[in-house]
Coordinates of C-alpha atoms in Angstrom, one line a residue:
Chain A
X309 CA -1.0 -19.1 54.3
X310 CA 0.8 -22.4 54.8
X311 CA 2.4 -23.4 51.5
X312 CA 3.2 -27.0 52.5
X313 CA 2.7 -29.4 55.3
X314 CA 6.1 -29.3 57.1
X315 CA 5.7 -33.0 57.7
X316 CA 5.6 -33.8 54.0
X317 CA 8.2 -31.3 52.8
X318 CA 11.3 -30.6 54.8
X319 CA 11.1 -27.7 57.1
X320 CA 13.7 -25.9 55.2
X321 CA 11.9 -26.1 51.8
X322 CA 8.5 -25.3 53.4
X323 CA 10.0 -22.2 54.9
X324 CA 11.7 -21.3 51.6
X325 CA 8.4 -21.6 49.8
X326 CA 6.7 -19.4 52.4
X327 CA 9.3 -16.7 51.8
X328 CA 9.4 -17.0 48.0
X329 CA 5.8 -17.5 47.2
X330 CA 4.9 -13.9 46.6
X331 CA 8.0 -13.4 44.4
X332 CA 7.3 -16.5 42.4
X333 CA 3.6 -15.5 42.0
X334 CA 4.8 -12.1 40.6
X335 CA 7.2 -13.7 38.2
X336 CA 4.4 -16.0 36.8
X337 CA 2.0 -13.1 36.5
X338 CA 4.5 -10.8 34.9
X339 CA 5.3 -13.5 32.3
X340 CA 1.6 -14.2 31.6
X341 CA 2.0 -17.9 31.9
X342 CA -1.4 -19.5 31.1
X343 CA -3.1 -21.2 34.1
X344 CA -3.0 -24.6 32.5
X345 CA 0.8 -24.5 32.2
X346 CA 1.7 -22.9 35.5
X347 CA 1.5 -26.1 37.5
X348 CA 3.8 -28.0 35.2
X349 CA 6.3 -25.3 35.1
X350 CA 6.4 -24.9 38.9
X351 CA 6.4 -28.6 39.5
X352 CA 9.6 -29.0 37.4
X353 CA 11.3 -26.2 39.4
X354 CA 10.4 -27.6 42.7
X355 CA 11.4 -31.2 41.8
X356 CA 14.7 -29.7 40.5
X357 CA 15.1 -28.0 43.9
X358 CA 14.5 -31.2 45.8
X359 CA 16.9 -33.1 43.6
X360 CA 19.7 -30.5 43.6
X361 CA 19.2 -29.1 47.0
X362 CA 22.7 -30.1 48.3
X363 CA 24.4 -28.2 45.5
X364 CA 22.4 -25.0 45.8
X365 CA 23.8 -22.3 48.1
X366 CA 21.3 -19.5 47.7
X367 CA 18.0 -21.5 47.5
X368 CA 15.6 -18.5 47.5
X369 CA 17.5 -16.6 44.7
X370 CA 17.9 -19.9 42.8
X371 CA 14.2 -20.8 42.9
X372 CA 13.0 -17.4 41.8
X373 CA 15.8 -17.2 39.2
X374 CA 14.9 -20.7 37.9
X375 CA 11.2 -19.9 37.7
X376 CA 12.0 -16.7 35.8
X377 CA 14.3 -18.5 33.4
X378 CA 11.7 -21.2 32.9
X379 CA 9.1 -18.6 32.0
X380 CA 11.5 -17.2 29.4
X381 CA 12.1 -20.7 28.0
X382 CA 8.4 -21.3 27.9
X383 CA 7.8 -18.4 25.6
X384 CA 10.9 -19.1 23.6
X385 CA 9.8 -22.7 23.0
X386 CA 6.4 -21.5 21.9
X387 CA 7.9 -19.0 19.6
X388 CA 10.2 -21.6 18.1
X389 CA 7.2 -23.8 17.2
X390 CA 5.6 -20.7 15.7
X391 CA 8.6 -20.0 13.6
X392 CA 8.7 -23.6 12.4
X393 CA 5.0 -23.4 11.4
X394 CA 5.5 -20.1 9.5
X395 CA 8.7 -21.5 7.8
X396 CA 6.9 -24.7 6.8
X397 CA 3.8 -22.9 5.5
X398 CA 6.0 -20.5 3.4
X399 CA 8.2 -23.3 2.0
X400 CA 5.0 -25.2 1.2
X401 CA 3.4 -22.2 -0.5
X402 CA 6.5 -21.4 -2.5
X403 CA 6.9 -25.0 -3.7
X404 CA 3.5 -24.8 -5.4
X405 CA 3.2 -23.6 -9.0
X406 CA 2.8 -19.9 -9.4
X407 CA -0.8 -19.0 -10.2
X408 CA -2.3 -22.1 -8.5
X409 CA -4.8 -19.7 -6.9
X410 CA -5.2 -16.0 -6.7
X411 CA -4.2 -16.0 -3.0
X412 CA -1.0 -17.9 -3.7
X413 CA 0.0 -15.7 -6.7
X414 CA -0.3 -12.6 -4.4
X415 CA 1.8 -14.3 -1.8
X416 CA 5.1 -13.7 -3.5
X417 CA 4.4 -10.1 -3.9
X418 CA 3.1 -9.6 -0.4
X419 CA 6.1 -11.5 1.0
X420 CA 8.4 -9.2 -0.8
X421 CA 6.6 -6.3 0.9
X422 CA 7.0 -7.8 4.4
X423 CA 10.7 -8.6 3.8
X424 CA 11.4 -5.0 2.7
X425 CA 10.7 -4.1 6.4
X426 CA 13.3 -6.3 8.0
X427 CA 17.1 -6.0 8.1
X428 CA 19.1 -6.4 5.0
X429 CA 21.0 -9.4 6.4
X430 CA 17.7 -11.2 7.2
X431 CA 16.2 -10.2 3.9
X432 CA 19.1 -11.9 2.1
X433 CA 18.8 -15.1 4.1
X434 CA 15.0 -15.4 3.7
X435 CA 15.0 -14.5 0.0
X436 CA 17.5 -17.3 -0.6
X437 CA 15.3 -19.7 1.5
X438 CA 11.9 -18.8 0.1
X439 CA 12.9 -17.4 -3.3
X440 CA 15.5 -20.0 -4.4
X441 CA 14.8 -22.9 -2.1
X442 CA 18.3 -22.9 -0.6
X443 CA 18.8 -25.0 2.5
X444 CA 20.7 -23.6 5.5
X445 CA 24.1 -24.9 4.4
X446 CA 23.6 -23.5 0.9
X447 CA 22.5 -20.2 2.4
X448 CA 25.5 -20.1 4.7
X449 CA 27.9 -20.9 1.7
X450 CA 26.2 -18.3 -0.5
X451 CA 26.4 -15.5 2.1
X452 CA 29.7 -16.5 3.7
X453 CA 28.4 -17.4 7.1
X454 CA 29.6 -20.2 9.3
X455 CA 27.4 -23.3 8.8
X456 CA 27.3 -23.7 12.7
X457 CA 25.7 -20.3 13.1
X458 CA 23.2 -20.2 10.3
X459 CA 20.4 -22.0 12.2
X460 CA 20.5 -19.4 15.0
X461 CA 20.6 -16.6 12.5
X462 CA 17.7 -18.0 10.5
X463 CA 15.7 -18.3 13.7
X464 CA 16.4 -14.7 14.4
X465 CA 15.3 -13.8 10.9
X466 CA 12.1 -15.8 11.3
X467 CA 11.4 -14.0 14.5
X468 CA 11.7 -10.7 12.6
X469 CA 9.5 -12.0 9.9
X470 CA 6.8 -13.2 12.3
X471 CA 6.8 -9.9 14.1
X472 CA 6.5 -8.1 10.8
X473 CA 3.6 -10.4 9.8
X474 CA 1.7 -9.3 12.9
X475 CA 2.8 -5.7 13.0
X476 CA -0.5 -3.9 12.9
X477 CA 1.3 -0.6 12.3
X478 CA 2.2 -1.7 8.8
X479 CA -0.2 -2.4 5.9
X480 CA 0.1 -4.0 2.5
X481 CA -1.1 -0.7 1.0
X482 CA 2.0 1.1 2.2
X483 CA 4.2 -1.5 0.6
X484 CA 2.4 -1.6 -2.6
X485 CA 2.7 2.2 -2.9
X486 CA 6.4 2.0 -2.3
X487 CA 7.0 -0.9 -4.7
Chain B
X1474 CA -11.5 -18.4 7.4
X1475 CA -14.9 -17.3 8.9
X1476 CA -17.8 -15.7 7.0
X1477 CA -16.2 -12.2 7.3
X1478 CA -13.1 -13.5 5.6
X1479 CA -11.0 -13.4 8.8
X1480 CA -9.0 -16.1 10.5
X1481 CA -10.5 -18.2 13.3
X1482 CA -8.8 -17.9 16.6
X1483 CA -8.7 -21.7 16.8
X1484 CA -6.8 -21.9 13.5
X1485 CA -4.2 -19.4 14.9
X1486 CA -3.9 -21.6 18.0
X1487 CA -3.6 -24.8 16.0
X1488 CA -1.1 -23.1 13.6
X1489 CA 1.2 -22.0 16.5
X1490 CA 1.3 -25.5 18.0
X1491 CA 2.0 -27.1 14.6
X1492 CA -1.3 -28.9 14.4
X1493 CA -2.9 -27.0 11.5
X1494 CA -3.3 -28.7 8.1
X1495 CA -0.9 -27.6 5.3
X1496 CA -3.8 -25.8 3.6
X1497 CA -4.8 -23.9 6.8
X1498 CA -1.1 -23.1 7.3
X1499 CA -0.8 -21.6 3.9
X1500 CA -4.0 -19.7 4.3
X1501 CA -2.9 -18.2 7.7
X1502 CA 0.4 -17.1 6.4
X1503 CA -1.0 -15.6 3.2
X1504 CA -3.7 -13.8 5.0
X1505 CA -1.4 -12.2 7.6
X1506 CA 1.1 -11.3 5.0
X1507 CA -1.6 -9.7 2.9
X1508 CA -1.9 -7.2 5.8
X1509 CA -5.3 -7.8 7.4
X1510 CA -5.2 -5.5 10.5
X1511 CA -7.8 -7.4 12.5
X1512 CA -6.2 -10.7 12.1
X1513 CA -2.7 -9.4 12.6
X1514 CA -3.8 -7.9 15.9
X1515 CA -5.4 -11.2 17.0
X1516 CA -2.4 -13.3 15.9
X1517 CA 0.0 -11.0 17.8
X1518 CA -2.0 -11.7 21.0
X1519 CA -2.7 -15.4 20.4
X1520 CA 1.0 -16.0 19.5
X1521 CA 2.3 -14.1 22.4
X1522 CA 4.1 -11.6 20.1
X1523 CA 2.1 -8.6 21.5
X1524 CA 3.3 -6.4 24.4
X1525 CA -0.3 -6.5 25.6
X1526 CA -1.2 -9.5 27.7
X1527 CA -3.4 -12.1 25.9
X1528 CA -7.0 -11.8 27.0
X1529 CA -7.5 -15.3 28.5
X1530 CA -9.3 -16.9 31.4
X1531 CA -9.0 -15.2 34.7
X1532 CA -5.7 -16.1 36.4
X1533 CA -6.0 -18.4 39.4
X1534 CA -4.4 -17.5 42.7
X1535 CA -0.7 -18.1 42.2
X1536 CA -0.1 -18.8 45.9
X1537 CA -2.8 -21.5 45.9
X1538 CA -1.1 -23.0 42.8
X1539 CA 2.3 -23.0 44.6
X1540 CA 0.8 -24.7 47.6
X1541 CA -0.9 -27.3 45.4
X1542 CA 2.3 -28.1 43.5
X1543 CA 4.4 -28.2 46.7
X1544 CA 2.0 -30.9 48.1
X1545 CA 2.4 -32.9 44.8
X1546 CA 6.1 -32.7 44.9
X1547 CA 6.4 -33.6 48.6
X1548 CA 5.6 -37.2 47.9
X1549 CA 8.9 -37.7 46.1
X1550 CA 11.0 -36.3 48.9
X1551 CA 11.8 -39.5 50.7
X1552 CA 12.6 -41.4 47.5
X1553 CA 15.0 -38.7 46.4
X1554 CA 16.7 -38.7 49.8
X1555 CA 17.1 -42.5 49.7
X1556 CA 18.5 -42.4 46.2
X1557 CA 20.9 -39.7 47.1
X1558 CA 22.2 -41.7 50.1
X1559 CA 22.5 -44.9 48.0
X1560 CA 24.3 -43.3 45.0
X1561 CA 27.9 -43.4 46.3
X1562 CA 27.8 -47.1 47.0
X1563 CA 26.0 -47.8 43.7
X1564 CA 28.6 -45.8 41.8
X1565 CA 31.5 -47.8 43.3
X1566 CA 29.7 -51.0 42.6
X1567 CA 29.1 -50.1 39.0
X1568 CA 32.6 -48.9 38.3
X1569 CA 34.1 -52.1 39.7
X1570 CA 32.9 -53.9 36.6
X1571 CA 34.7 -53.8 33.2
X1572 CA 33.5 -51.0 30.9
X1573 CA 31.4 -53.1 28.6
X1574 CA 29.7 -54.9 31.5
X1575 CA 28.8 -51.5 33.0
X1576 CA 26.7 -50.6 29.9
X1577 CA 24.8 -53.9 30.2
X1578 CA 24.1 -53.3 33.9
X1579 CA 22.7 -49.8 33.5
X1580 CA 20.2 -51.2 31.0
X1581 CA 19.2 -54.2 33.0
X1582 CA 19.2 -53.3 36.7
X1583 CA 16.3 -51.2 37.8
X1584 CA 17.9 -50.1 41.1
X1585 CA 20.5 -48.2 39.1
X1586 CA 17.9 -46.0 37.4
X1587 CA 18.2 -43.0 39.7
X1588 CA 18.8 -39.4 39.1
X1589 CA 21.3 -39.4 42.0
X1590 CA 23.4 -42.1 40.3
X1591 CA 23.6 -40.2 37.1
X1592 CA 24.7 -37.1 39.1
X1593 CA 27.4 -39.2 40.9
X1594 CA 28.7 -40.5 37.5
X1595 CA 28.9 -37.0 36.1
X1596 CA 30.7 -35.8 39.3
X1597 CA 33.2 -38.7 38.9
X1598 CA 33.6 -37.8 35.2
X1599 CA 34.6 -34.3 36.1
X1600 CA 37.2 -35.6 38.7
X1601 CA 38.7 -37.8 36.0
X1602 CA 38.9 -35.1 33.3
X1603 CA 42.3 -33.7 34.3
X1604 CA 44.2 -37.0 34.7
X1605 CA 42.3 -39.5 32.7
X1606 CA 40.2 -37.8 30.0
X1607 CA 39.6 -41.0 28.1
X1608 CA 38.1 -42.6 31.2
X1609 CA 36.1 -39.4 31.8
X1610 CA 34.6 -39.7 28.3
X1611 CA 33.6 -43.3 29.1
X1612 CA 31.9 -42.4 32.3
X1613 CA 30.0 -39.5 30.6
X1614 CA 28.8 -42.0 28.0
X1615 CA 27.7 -44.4 30.7
X1616 CA 25.7 -41.6 32.4
X1617 CA 24.1 -40.9 29.0
X1618 CA 23.2 -44.6 28.6
X1619 CA 21.4 -44.4 32.0
X1620 CA 19.4 -41.2 31.2
X1621 CA 16.7 -42.7 29.0
X1622 CA 15.9 -45.1 31.8
X1623 CA 14.9 -42.3 34.2
X1624 CA 11.2 -42.0 34.8
X1625 CA 9.8 -38.6 33.8
X1626 CA 6.7 -39.1 35.9
X1627 CA 9.0 -39.1 39.0
X1628 CA 11.8 -36.7 38.1
X1629 CA 9.9 -34.4 35.6
X1630 CA 10.9 -33.6 32.0
X1631 CA 12.7 -30.4 32.9
X1632 CA 15.1 -31.9 35.5
X1633 CA 15.9 -34.8 33.2
X1634 CA 16.6 -32.4 30.4
X1635 CA 18.9 -30.5 32.8
X1636 CA 20.8 -33.7 33.6
X1637 CA 21.0 -34.5 29.8
X1638 CA 22.5 -31.0 29.3
X1639 CA 25.0 -31.7 32.1
X1640 CA 25.9 -35.1 30.6
X1641 CA 26.6 -33.5 27.2
X1642 CA 28.5 -30.7 28.9
X1643 CA 30.7 -33.1 30.9
X1644 CA 31.3 -35.2 27.8
X1645 CA 32.3 -32.1 25.9
X1646 CA 34.6 -31.0 28.7
X1647 CA 36.3 -34.5 28.7
X1648 CA 36.6 -34.5 24.9
X1649 CA 38.3 -31.1 25.1
X1650 CA 40.7 -32.5 27.6
X1651 CA 41.5 -35.4 25.2
X1652 CA 42.2 -32.8 22.5
X1653 CA 39.1 -33.8 20.5
X1654 CA 38.0 -30.3 20.0
X1655 CA 35.5 -30.7 17.2
X1656 CA 33.7 -33.5 19.1
X1657 CA 33.7 -31.3 22.2
X1658 CA 32.1 -28.4 20.2
X1659 CA 29.3 -30.7 19.0
X1660 CA 28.7 -32.0 22.5
X1661 CA 28.5 -28.5 24.0
X1662 CA 26.0 -27.6 21.2
X1663 CA 23.9 -30.6 22.3
X1664 CA 24.2 -29.4 25.9
X1665 CA 22.9 -25.9 24.9
X1666 CA 20.0 -27.5 23.0
X1667 CA 19.1 -29.6 26.1
X1668 CA 19.2 -26.6 28.4
X1669 CA 16.4 -25.1 26.3
X1670 CA 14.3 -28.1 27.3
X1671 CA 15.3 -27.9 30.9
X1672 CA 14.1 -26.1 34.0
X1673 CA 16.1 -22.9 33.4
X1674 CA 18.4 -23.7 36.3
X1675 CA 21.0 -20.9 36.2
X1676 CA 23.7 -23.2 37.7
X1677 CA 23.4 -25.7 34.9
X1678 CA 23.7 -22.9 32.4
X1679 CA 26.8 -21.5 34.3
X1680 CA 28.5 -24.9 34.2
X1681 CA 28.0 -25.3 30.4
X1682 CA 29.3 -21.7 29.9
X1683 CA 32.4 -22.6 32.0
X1684 CA 33.0 -25.7 29.9
X1685 CA 32.6 -23.6 26.7
X1686 CA 35.0 -21.0 28.0
X1687 CA 37.7 -23.6 28.5
X1688 CA 37.0 -25.1 25.0
X1689 CA 37.3 -21.6 23.5
X1690 CA 40.6 -21.2 25.3
X1691 CA 41.8 -24.5 23.7
X1692 CA 40.6 -23.3 20.3
X1693 CA 42.4 -19.9 20.9
X1694 CA 39.1 -18.1 20.5
X1695 CA 40.1 -15.9 23.4
X1696 CA 37.7 -12.9 23.3
X1697 CA 34.7 -15.4 23.0
X1698 CA 36.2 -17.5 25.8
X1699 CA 36.4 -14.4 28.1
X1700 CA 32.8 -13.5 27.3
X1701 CA 31.6 -17.1 28.2
X1702 CA 33.7 -17.0 31.4
X1703 CA 32.1 -13.7 32.4
X1704 CA 28.6 -15.0 31.7
X1705 CA 29.3 -18.1 33.9
X1706 CA 30.8 -15.8 36.6
X1707 CA 27.7 -13.6 36.7
X1708 CA 25.5 -16.7 37.3
X1709 CA 27.7 -18.3 39.9
X1710 CA 28.1 -15.0 41.8
X1711 CA 24.4 -14.7 42.0
X1712 CA 23.4 -18.3 42.7
X1713 CA 26.4 -20.5 43.2
X1714 CA 29.1 -21.3 45.7
X1715 CA 32.4 -19.3 46.2
X1716 CA 34.3 -22.4 44.9
X1717 CA 32.4 -22.4 41.6
X1718 CA 33.2 -18.7 41.3
X1719 CA 36.9 -19.4 42.1
X1720 CA 37.0 -22.2 39.5
X1721 CA 35.7 -20.0 36.7
X1722 CA 38.0 -17.2 37.7
X1723 CA 41.0 -19.5 37.4
X1724 CA 39.7 -20.4 33.9
X1725 CA 39.4 -16.8 33.1
X1726 CA 42.9 -16.1 34.4
X1727 CA 44.2 -18.8 32.0
X1728 CA 42.5 -17.1 29.0
X1729 CA 43.9 -13.7 30.1
X1730 CA 47.3 -15.3 30.3
X1731 CA 47.0 -16.8 26.8
X1732 CA 45.9 -13.3 25.5
X1733 CA 49.2 -12.0 26.9
X1734 CA 47.5 -9.9 29.5
X1735 CA 49.7 -11.2 32.3
X1736 CA 49.1 -8.5 34.9
X1737 CA 45.3 -9.0 34.7
X1738 CA 45.8 -12.8 34.7
X1739 CA 48.0 -12.6 37.8
X1740 CA 45.5 -10.4 39.6
X1741 CA 42.6 -12.7 38.6
X1742 CA 44.5 -15.8 39.8
X1743 CA 45.3 -14.1 43.1
X1744 CA 41.7 -13.1 43.7
X1745 CA 40.5 -16.6 42.9
X1746 CA 43.1 -18.3 45.1
X1747 CA 42.1 -16.0 48.0
X1748 CA 38.6 -17.5 47.9
X1749 CA 39.8 -21.0 48.8
X1750 CA 39.5 -21.6 52.5
X1751 CA 42.0 -23.9 54.2
X1752 CA 41.7 -27.5 52.9
X1753 CA 39.0 -26.6 50.3
X1754 CA 39.4 -28.3 46.9
X1755 CA 43.1 -28.5 47.2
X1756 CA 43.6 -30.0 43.7
X1757 CA 42.0 -27.0 42.1
X1758 CA 44.0 -24.7 44.4
X1759 CA 47.2 -26.5 43.3
X1760 CA 46.3 -26.1 39.6
X1761 CA 45.6 -22.4 40.2
X1762 CA 48.9 -21.9 42.1
X1763 CA 50.8 -23.7 39.4
X1764 CA 49.4 -21.4 36.7
X1765 CA 50.1 -18.3 38.8
X1766 CA 53.7 -19.4 39.2
X1767 CA 53.9 -19.8 35.4
X1768 CA 52.4 -16.3 34.8
X1769 CA 54.6 -14.6 37.4
X1770 CA 57.7 -16.2 35.8
X1771 CA 56.6 -15.1 32.3
X1772 CA 55.9 -11.6 33.6
X1773 CA 59.5 -11.5 34.8
X1774 CA 58.5 -11.6 38.5
X1775 CA 60.9 -14.4 39.1
X1776 CA 61.4 -13.9 42.9
X1777 CA 57.6 -13.9 43.5
X1778 CA 57.3 -17.0 41.3
X1779 CA 60.0 -18.8 43.3
X1780 CA 58.6 -17.8 46.6
X1781 CA 55.2 -19.1 45.7
X1782 CA 56.7 -22.2 44.3
X1783 CA 58.6 -23.0 47.5
X1784 CA 55.4 -22.2 49.5
X1785 CA 53.4 -24.6 47.3
X1786 CA 55.9 -27.5 47.3
X1787 CA 54.2 -29.4 50.1
X1788 CA 50.9 -29.2 48.2
X1789 CA 52.7 -30.4 45.0
X1790 CA 54.1 -33.4 46.8
X1791 CA 50.9 -34.1 48.7
X1792 CA 48.5 -33.9 45.8
X1793 CA 50.5 -33.8 42.6
X1794 CA 50.1 -36.6 40.2
X1795 CA 53.0 -37.7 38.1
X1796 CA 52.3 -35.2 35.3
X1797 CA 51.8 -32.3 37.7
X1798 CA 55.2 -33.1 39.4
X1799 CA 56.8 -33.2 36.0
X1800 CA 55.4 -29.8 35.2
X1801 CA 56.8 -28.6 38.5
X1802 CA 60.2 -29.7 37.4
X1803 CA 59.7 -27.9 34.2
X1804 CA 58.8 -24.5 35.8
X1805 CA 61.5 -25.0 38.4
X1806 CA 64.0 -25.4 35.5
X1807 CA 62.8 -22.3 33.8
X1808 CA 63.0 -20.2 37.0
X1809 CA 66.5 -21.5 37.9
X1810 CA 67.7 -20.6 34.4
X1811 CA 66.3 -17.0 34.9
X1812 CA 68.4 -16.9 38.1
X1813 CA 71.5 -17.9 36.2
X1814 CA 71.7 -21.3 37.7
X1815 CA 72.0 -23.1 34.4
X1816 CA 73.4 -26.5 35.6
X1817 CA 70.5 -26.9 38.0
X1818 CA 68.1 -25.7 35.4
X1819 CA 69.3 -28.3 32.9
X1820 CA 69.0 -31.0 35.6
X1821 CA 65.3 -30.1 36.2
X1822 CA 64.5 -29.7 32.6
X1823 CA 66.1 -33.0 31.7
X1824 CA 64.1 -34.7 34.4
X1825 CA 60.9 -33.1 33.1
X1826 CA 61.6 -34.1 29.5
X1827 CA 62.4 -37.7 30.2
X1828 CA 59.4 -38.1 32.4
X1829 CA 57.1 -36.5 29.8
X1830 CA 58.5 -38.9 27.2
X1831 CA 57.9 -41.8 29.4
X1832 CA 54.3 -40.7 29.9
X1833 CA 54.1 -40.3 26.1
X1834 CA 53.2 -36.6 26.4
X1835 CA 55.3 -35.8 23.3
X1836 CA 54.3 -32.2 22.6
X1837 CA 55.0 -30.9 26.1
X1838 CA 58.3 -32.9 26.1
X1839 CA 59.2 -31.0 22.9
X1840 CA 58.4 -27.7 24.5
X1841 CA 60.7 -28.6 27.4
X1842 CA 63.4 -29.6 24.8
X1843 CA 63.2 -26.1 23.4
X1844 CA 63.9 -24.6 26.8
X1845 CA 66.9 -26.9 27.1
X1846 CA 68.0 -26.0 23.6
X1847 CA 67.9 -22.3 24.5
X1848 CA 70.2 -22.9 27.4
X1849 CA 72.6 -25.0 25.3
X1850 CA 72.5 -22.3 22.7
X1851 CA 73.4 -19.6 25.2
X1852 CA 76.3 -21.7 26.5
X1853 CA 77.5 -22.6 23.0
X1854 CA 76.9 -26.3 23.6
X1855 CA 76.2 -27.2 20.0
X1856 CA 77.0 -30.9 20.6
X1857 CA 74.3 -31.2 23.3
X1858 CA 71.8 -29.4 21.1
X1859 CA 72.5 -31.8 18.2
X1860 CA 72.1 -34.8 20.5
X1861 CA 68.8 -33.4 21.8
X1862 CA 67.5 -32.9 18.3
X1863 CA 68.4 -36.4 17.3
X1864 CA 66.9 -38.0 20.4
X1865 CA 63.6 -36.2 20.2
X1866 CA 63.2 -37.2 16.5
X1867 CA 63.5 -40.8 17.5
X1868 CA 60.9 -40.3 20.2
X1869 CA 58.4 -38.6 17.8
X1870 CA 58.8 -41.5 15.3
X1871 CA 58.3 -44.1 18.0
X1872 CA 55.2 -42.3 19.3
X1873 CA 53.7 -42.0 15.7
X1874 CA 53.4 -38.2 15.9
X1875 CA 51.8 -36.7 12.8
X1876 CA 54.2 -36.1 9.9
X1877 CA 53.6 -32.3 9.9
X1878 CA 54.9 -32.2 13.5
X1879 CA 57.9 -34.3 12.6
X1880 CA 58.6 -32.0 9.7
X1881 CA 58.6 -29.1 12.2
X1882 CA 61.1 -30.9 14.3
X1883 CA 63.3 -31.6 11.3
X1884 CA 63.5 -27.8 10.8
X1885 CA 64.9 -27.6 14.3
X1886 CA 67.3 -30.5 13.7
X1887 CA 68.6 -29.0 10.5
X1888 CA 69.2 -25.7 12.3
X1889 CA 71.0 -27.5 15.1
X1890 CA 73.2 -29.4 12.6
X1891 CA 74.0 -26.2 10.9
X1892 CA 74.6 -24.5 14.3
X1893 CA 72.1 -21.9 13.2
X1894 CA 69.5 -22.1 16.0
X1895 CA 68.1 -18.7 17.0
X1896 CA 66.0 -17.6 19.9
X1897 CA 63.3 -16.5 17.4
X1898 CA 63.2 -20.0 15.8
X1899 CA 62.9 -21.7 19.2
X1900 CA 60.1 -19.4 20.3
X1901 CA 58.2 -20.0 17.0
X1902 CA 58.7 -23.8 17.3
X1903 CA 57.5 -23.8 21.0
X1904 CA 54.5 -21.8 20.0
X1905 CA 53.8 -24.2 17.1
X1906 CA 54.1 -27.3 19.3
X1907 CA 51.7 -25.8 21.8
X1908 CA 49.1 -25.3 19.1
X1909 CA 49.8 -28.6 17.3
X1910 CA 49.0 -30.5 20.5
X1911 CA 45.4 -29.4 20.1
X1912 CA 45.4 -29.3 16.3
X1913 CA 46.9 -32.5 14.9
X1914 CA 48.0 -32.0 11.3
X1915 CA 48.9 -28.3 11.7
X1916 CA 51.8 -27.2 9.5
X1917 CA 54.7 -25.2 10.9
X1918 CA 55.6 -22.0 9.1
X1919 CA 58.7 -20.1 10.1
X1920 CA 58.7 -16.3 9.8
X1921 CA 62.0 -16.5 7.8

């Protein structure tokens, strides 16, 4: 199948796309990029190729590598927005008076259960954040971490928390029994 | 919540994209934390946290998608080619103006709003880093001023973010060269953040890693610097040119040298220099050769250092700027002293010292002065040493060097006056001045 009209793209890039298309397709499939986002993602990679062509020595490897990295960034970005949503919802819940509703009064207990399944380091960071309302700088000072690294560490801990929240192998009953 | 007291798929989607109301957000988190198996399983899939692929609409034919996108992108080809051809002339035209005027022009002239011109500015910034770091900072800032003017509907959000990352990286690299290490660190953090918004281009990432490795060298965070250099190397070896690989290897060799692993540093320098073909990037080759001469000398391989130095002399005279030539005199002086030719060594070192003072490069002038002091000390020339100590003090005062550094020099002057200068003190002072050049305000502590 002809990927592009050689008159509209340079011969070199048209040939490159012919050669790479199956590999790019495999990368997109393997990373389960939703249909509606595939075109945007590919378009950025191909524009970047046109813009930077003179500085790229191994175009095929570069294009496939760039699409692969972009798939990883795509999911990382989506996860980051998920962590922010979880973080905001937890901070919002914890800021409300205890006993505002049954659901909210259970939250503290349930959160303790989830936190008991993540690493000690993350547990300490998240307890300070949600239990005592410490901001990242206060958390860093309290636990002796570099302020420059606390954001990255908190993101990792939120990742662990989110994974624990959706871990279907764990149930609240198990935690309640152990607490 | 639906009638069965489970979460709606739509609520989970809205929550992930930050569009859920605060009440829905609280409900989603509380429900999942409470342990509902059904909803956890659904959230894992909807949020992409599951190993299993999310059940979604049937995937379209990827090859057809690639063909469609290629056609869309093709319409920009001629424009990009024209902009690329016009960029060198636009760059020269822009840089002819005084700095403030340049900033006005990039805001007001639409023909300057091209990706290729920003790339050309950043390439010029990198050329200026070594000799004129302050000018390099200004050029990087100018490129940053132009970036918001680029049209995302033409260049795409990802490629523009790549260029923003490169601009922050170049700025950080220039700030590092100007010894503004904490500014450099912040700029490289901004570069990392922009890479996350970019296309995932491994060469952009490699360049930022290289800049970081050189910053970590300046900060003396050597193991981290080595890791960053190795990560940059892995990317360049796979996707980049041999010259990029060679440049990072030269940086890695400098880190190894600073770690005191001179044999490894020498081997890495030699492997990197072997990658340069005749006439290729001779300035970088000269810098690499200069560092190799320095390492060979400090590893006690004086003959090899001298042989390489005489082989490199034509390149020094052809390409060397004033500072490089002064550094040549410095290393020549050190080597001649090792060979027992003290008079010639003193002549070279004096030339280097006075040239560095003229160029107002006070810290390196001080380090040369310590080499001179060591020779005077060996020869029992206490008068010459006292004179050197007094002269340099005047230089530091005239150049408004921080008082902590002047205090360190006073330690030397007092020892010279008391005729009690030792090799250990000279080594400690030289080490201190090398560090203090990058950390103004650092205090000197002698081991005695």
